[in-house]
């Protein structure tokens, strides 16, 4: 049946109504973050205070449990419907006031998760804290539970990434996110892990909000490589990055961003897929994700001169590809092996094989040059600057193939792909309301009066 409220929401263009809805969503999300902060302060002291450094595995799950705050999926669904259905609502997200243009935005930090321990089960919980509607950036967090709670948090994380997908596809939202005159300080939590410790960043730079979105996607990539691999969430995460880069390429926006962190995260993701090939292939088509990741590198290789901030950025891209050539070599061997055998993964593996042509051309071109330079100069191990010099002086003889369709993507569509997800989500929200809202304390007259004002 046709939902009359969905129809009304899709056509409303009344500014006060849209502003009102935006403020309701903003208030609910801010309250969610306030509750988390209160729980965090409540649990300060003892070994819980070590959440900002590094703690033993046995303590991390306990700390996550203590800091868990129930997700408000209803308000996230309201935000999704407004962003998805009503183009005018994007202007509400992009509203700002002069006095807070340079303000500090804080995204509520997730509890620590040691991403290196490959736990069997995980759950996700979206969250955000904002000082103004433009900073509604759903942040995804994980901690360990099982059963219903795990499914609940996975669904919440999926909804957050769908919201960001809709925003990344909207031209007006993209123009705001990339506006160099609208800069914000966004304090994004980074989980302490074995190979890094939480550092207090007191000098957060003022940057366009798209930098915070990219940081969030990078953080998701590096902290969720575990045995119970959230393939669907990774696909959405990489697609969001792709859509943002497509906009930058189209509008020739040279974003001053630390692209090396993104490249490193993507290469480590490929390394994880290779290391866990057998386990992951039993559940997922990892070649689809690998293809998306490789084509992101192809975007940088083919079109990087239109959106990378400096020529040095292009040099650094080639340096990273050459430095981590073993990962790409191993990926090529794996997909070649699978594509030459008969099996269900033959075709998707073959696509990855073809997508690696330029990456392999770069590796095969520069590696001999680097080895020759080292031999001539009697250097056992070249420094980064020496490798970059070899790269700069050998561009002219590099031959690459032009690949079509790299800047094309399939736009988000709720029907039919997401229909089952939203059907179950609405059922879950309805059951949760019935469980937690006591109608016995409210008179029938008052209820009728309340419902009669809903338009």
Short mmCIF file of C-alpha atoms in Angstrom, two decimals, residues 80-285:
data_model
loop_
_atom_site.label_atom_id
_atom_site.label_comp_id
_atom_site.label_asym_id
_atom_site.label_seq_id
_atom_site.Cartn_x
_atom_site.Cartn_y
_atom_site.Cartn_z
CA UNK A 80 17.43 8.42 6.08
CA UNK A 81 13.91 8.97 4.75
CA UNK A 82 14.37 12.76 4.77
CA UNK A 83 17.73 12.60 2.98
CA UNK A 84 16.60 9.91 0.53
CA UNK A 85 13.16 11.26 -0.37
CA UNK A 86 13.35 15.03 -0.08
CA UNK A 87 16.00 16.95 -2.03
CA UNK A 88 15.08 20.08 -0.06
CA UNK A 89 16.15 18.44 3.21
CA UNK A 90 19.79 18.44 2.07
CA UNK A 91 19.74 22.22 2.55
CA UNK A 92 18.85 21.62 6.22
CA UNK A 93 21.95 19.41 6.62
CA UNK A 94 24.01 22.14 5.02
CA UNK A 95 22.72 24.96 7.21
CA UNK A 96 25.38 26.76 9.16
CA UNK A 97 25.79 29.91 11.18
CA UNK A 98 28.75 32.32 10.91
CA UNK A 99 29.66 32.05 14.56
CA UNK A 100 30.26 28.29 14.38
CA UNK A 101 31.83 27.94 10.94
CA UNK A 102 35.19 27.32 12.62
CA UNK A 103 33.79 25.52 15.62
CA UNK A 104 34.92 22.19 16.97
CA UNK A 105 32.76 19.22 16.07
CA UNK A 106 33.14 16.06 18.13
CA UNK A 107 32.12 12.65 16.86
CA UNK A 108 31.47 10.40 19.83
CA UNK A 109 34.31 7.92 20.24
CA UNK A 110 33.69 4.20 19.99
CA UNK A 111 34.95 1.85 22.68
CA UNK A 112 38.28 0.23 21.95
CA UNK A 113 38.44 -2.80 19.74
CA UNK A 114 41.62 -4.70 19.12
CA UNK A 115 41.19 -5.29 15.39
CA UNK A 116 44.13 -7.68 15.29
CA UNK A 117 42.59 -10.45 17.36
CA UNK A 118 40.09 -11.69 14.71
CA UNK A 119 37.19 -12.22 17.08
CA UNK A 120 34.48 -14.53 15.84
CA UNK A 121 31.58 -12.18 16.53
CA UNK A 122 31.10 -8.45 16.31
CA UNK A 123 28.35 -5.88 16.57
CA UNK A 124 28.12 -2.38 15.28
CA UNK A 125 26.56 0.76 16.59
CA UNK A 126 26.25 4.07 14.69
CA UNK A 127 26.60 7.31 16.53
CA UNK A 128 27.39 10.92 16.14
CA UNK A 129 27.61 14.07 18.14
CA UNK A 130 27.24 17.42 16.47
CA UNK A 131 27.14 21.06 17.29
CA UNK A 132 25.18 21.90 14.16
CA UNK A 133 23.19 20.00 11.51
CA UNK A 134 26.00 20.04 8.89
CA UNK A 135 28.08 17.69 11.02
CA UNK A 136 25.65 14.75 10.97
CA UNK A 137 28.28 12.17 10.08
CA UNK A 138 27.16 8.71 11.20
CA UNK A 139 30.10 7.03 12.92
CA UNK A 140 30.22 3.24 13.04
CA UNK A 141 31.48 1.49 16.15
CA UNK A 142 32.03 -2.13 17.08
CA UNK A 143 32.11 -4.17 20.20
CA UNK A 144 31.52 -7.79 21.07
CA UNK A 145 28.12 -9.29 21.66
CA UNK A 146 26.20 -12.11 20.09
CA UNK A 147 22.80 -13.03 18.75
CA UNK A 148 20.10 -10.36 18.53
CA UNK A 149 22.32 -7.49 19.70
CA UNK A 150 24.88 -8.27 17.01
CA UNK A 151 22.23 -8.21 14.30
CA UNK A 152 20.76 -5.00 15.71
CA UNK A 153 24.08 -3.17 15.55
CA UNK A 154 24.96 -4.51 12.12
CA UNK A 155 21.65 -3.12 10.87
CA UNK A 156 22.33 0.24 12.52
CA UNK A 157 25.75 0.45 10.88
CA UNK A 158 24.27 -0.50 7.52
CA UNK A 159 21.67 2.26 7.86
CA UNK A 160 24.37 4.83 8.69
CA UNK A 161 26.39 3.89 5.62
CA UNK A 162 23.26 4.04 3.44
CA UNK A 163 22.64 7.60 4.74
CA UNK A 164 26.22 8.57 3.84
CA UNK A 165 25.75 6.94 0.42
CA UNK A 166 22.71 9.12 -0.29
CA UNK A 167 24.62 12.21 0.85
CA UNK A 168 27.67 11.31 -1.30
CA UNK A 169 25.42 11.05 -4.38
CA UNK A 170 23.75 14.44 -3.89
CA UNK A 171 25.34 17.30 -5.83
CA UNK A 172 24.28 19.98 -3.34
CA UNK A 173 25.55 17.97 -0.37
CA UNK A 174 28.83 17.30 -2.20
CA UNK A 175 29.30 20.99 -2.94
CA UNK A 176 28.86 21.78 0.75
CA UNK A 177 31.14 18.96 1.92
CA UNK A 178 33.89 20.15 -0.43
CA UNK A 179 33.41 23.90 0.11
CA UNK A 180 36.86 25.22 0.99
CA UNK A 181 35.26 28.29 2.61
CA UNK A 182 33.34 26.14 5.10
CA UNK A 183 35.96 24.52 7.32
CA UNK A 184 35.45 22.63 10.57
CA UNK A 185 37.53 20.87 13.17
CA UNK A 186 36.25 17.31 13.50
CA UNK A 187 37.61 15.25 16.38
CA UNK A 188 37.38 11.67 15.14
CA UNK A 189 38.18 8.91 17.59
CA UNK A 190 40.81 6.38 16.53
CA UNK A 191 40.80 3.08 18.36
CA UNK A 192 43.97 2.01 20.18
CA UNK A 193 45.32 -1.12 18.53
CA UNK A 194 48.48 -3.19 18.84
CA UNK A 195 50.29 -1.30 16.12
CA UNK A 196 49.18 2.16 17.20
CA UNK A 197 48.22 3.99 20.35
CA UNK A 198 45.59 6.62 20.90
CA UNK A 199 47.14 10.05 20.72
CA UNK A 200 45.42 13.21 21.88
CA UNK A 201 45.35 15.49 18.86
CA UNK A 202 45.40 19.02 20.21
CA UNK A 203 45.98 20.61 16.82
CA UNK A 204 43.06 19.38 14.75
CA UNK A 205 43.16 21.28 11.44
CA UNK A 206 40.19 23.16 10.02
CA UNK A 207 39.20 21.35 6.84
CA UNK A 208 36.18 20.85 4.58
CA UNK A 209 33.82 18.22 6.01
CA UNK A 210 34.56 15.75 3.23
CA UNK A 211 37.95 15.17 4.91
CA UNK A 212 36.13 13.93 8.02
CA UNK A 213 33.98 11.59 5.91
CA UNK A 214 37.09 10.15 4.24
CA UNK A 215 38.83 9.83 7.62
CA UNK A 216 35.79 7.96 8.93
CA UNK A 217 35.87 5.54 5.98
CA UNK A 218 39.62 4.95 6.43
CA UNK A 219 39.11 4.30 10.14
CA UNK A 220 36.34 1.81 9.33
CA UNK A 221 38.58 -0.02 6.85
CA UNK A 222 41.53 -0.46 9.20
CA UNK A 223 39.56 -1.45 12.31
CA UNK A 224 37.14 -4.08 10.98
CA UNK A 225 39.41 -6.72 9.46
CA UNK A 226 38.27 -9.73 11.43
CA UNK A 227 37.10 -13.28 10.98
CA UNK A 228 33.41 -12.41 10.99
CA UNK A 229 34.01 -10.07 8.06
CA UNK A 230 31.28 -7.43 7.45
CA UNK A 231 31.46 -7.67 3.65
CA UNK A 232 28.30 -5.65 2.99
CA UNK A 233 29.56 -2.76 5.11
CA UNK A 234 32.96 -2.80 3.42
CA UNK A 235 31.33 -2.67 -0.01
CA UNK A 236 29.30 0.38 1.00
CA UNK A 237 32.31 2.05 2.60
CA UNK A 238 34.50 1.72 -0.51
CA UNK A 239 31.61 2.85 -2.74
CA UNK A 240 31.19 6.03 -0.65
CA UNK A 241 34.89 6.82 -1.18
CA UNK A 242 34.50 6.18 -4.91
CA UNK A 243 31.51 8.51 -5.23
CA UNK A 244 33.29 11.33 -3.43
CA UNK A 245 36.34 10.94 -5.68
CA UNK A 246 34.11 10.91 -8.78
CA UNK A 247 32.70 14.28 -7.68
CA UNK A 248 36.21 15.66 -7.14
CA UNK A 249 37.29 14.45 -10.57
CA UNK A 250 34.18 15.89 -12.25
CA UNK A 251 34.52 19.31 -10.58
CA UNK A 252 38.35 19.29 -10.58
CA UNK A 253 38.52 19.81 -6.83
CA UNK A 254 42.06 19.47 -5.52
CA UNK A 255 41.40 18.40 -1.96
CA UNK A 256 44.30 18.84 0.46
CA UNK A 257 43.98 15.48 2.11
CA UNK A 258 46.48 12.88 3.34
CA UNK A 259 45.75 10.45 0.53
CA UNK A 260 48.58 8.14 1.57
CA UNK A 261 46.56 7.03 4.60
CA UNK A 262 43.71 5.99 2.29
CA UNK A 263 46.05 4.16 -0.10
CA UNK A 264 47.71 2.35 2.80
CA UNK A 265 44.33 1.31 4.25
CA UNK A 266 43.15 -0.03 0.88
CA UNK A 267 46.36 -2.00 0.32
CA UNK A 268 46.10 -3.51 3.80
CA UNK A 269 42.51 -4.48 3.02
CA UNK A 270 43.69 -6.36 -0.07
CA UNK A 271 46.38 -8.00 2.05
CA UNK A 272 43.72 -9.15 4.53
CA UNK A 273 41.56 -10.61 1.74
CA UNK A 274 44.57 -12.55 0.44
CA UNK A 275 45.55 -13.85 3.88
CA UNK A 276 42.03 -15.11 4.56
CA UNK A 277 41.05 -16.21 1.05
CA UNK A 278 39.81 -19.69 1.96
CA UNK A 279 37.76 -18.60 4.98
CA UNK A 280 36.21 -15.58 3.27
CA UNK A 281 35.40 -17.29 -0.05
CA UNK A 282 33.25 -19.78 1.83
CA UNK A 283 30.90 -16.88 2.67
CA UNK A 284 31.58 -13.96 0.34
CA UNK A 285 32.49 -12.93 -3.19
#
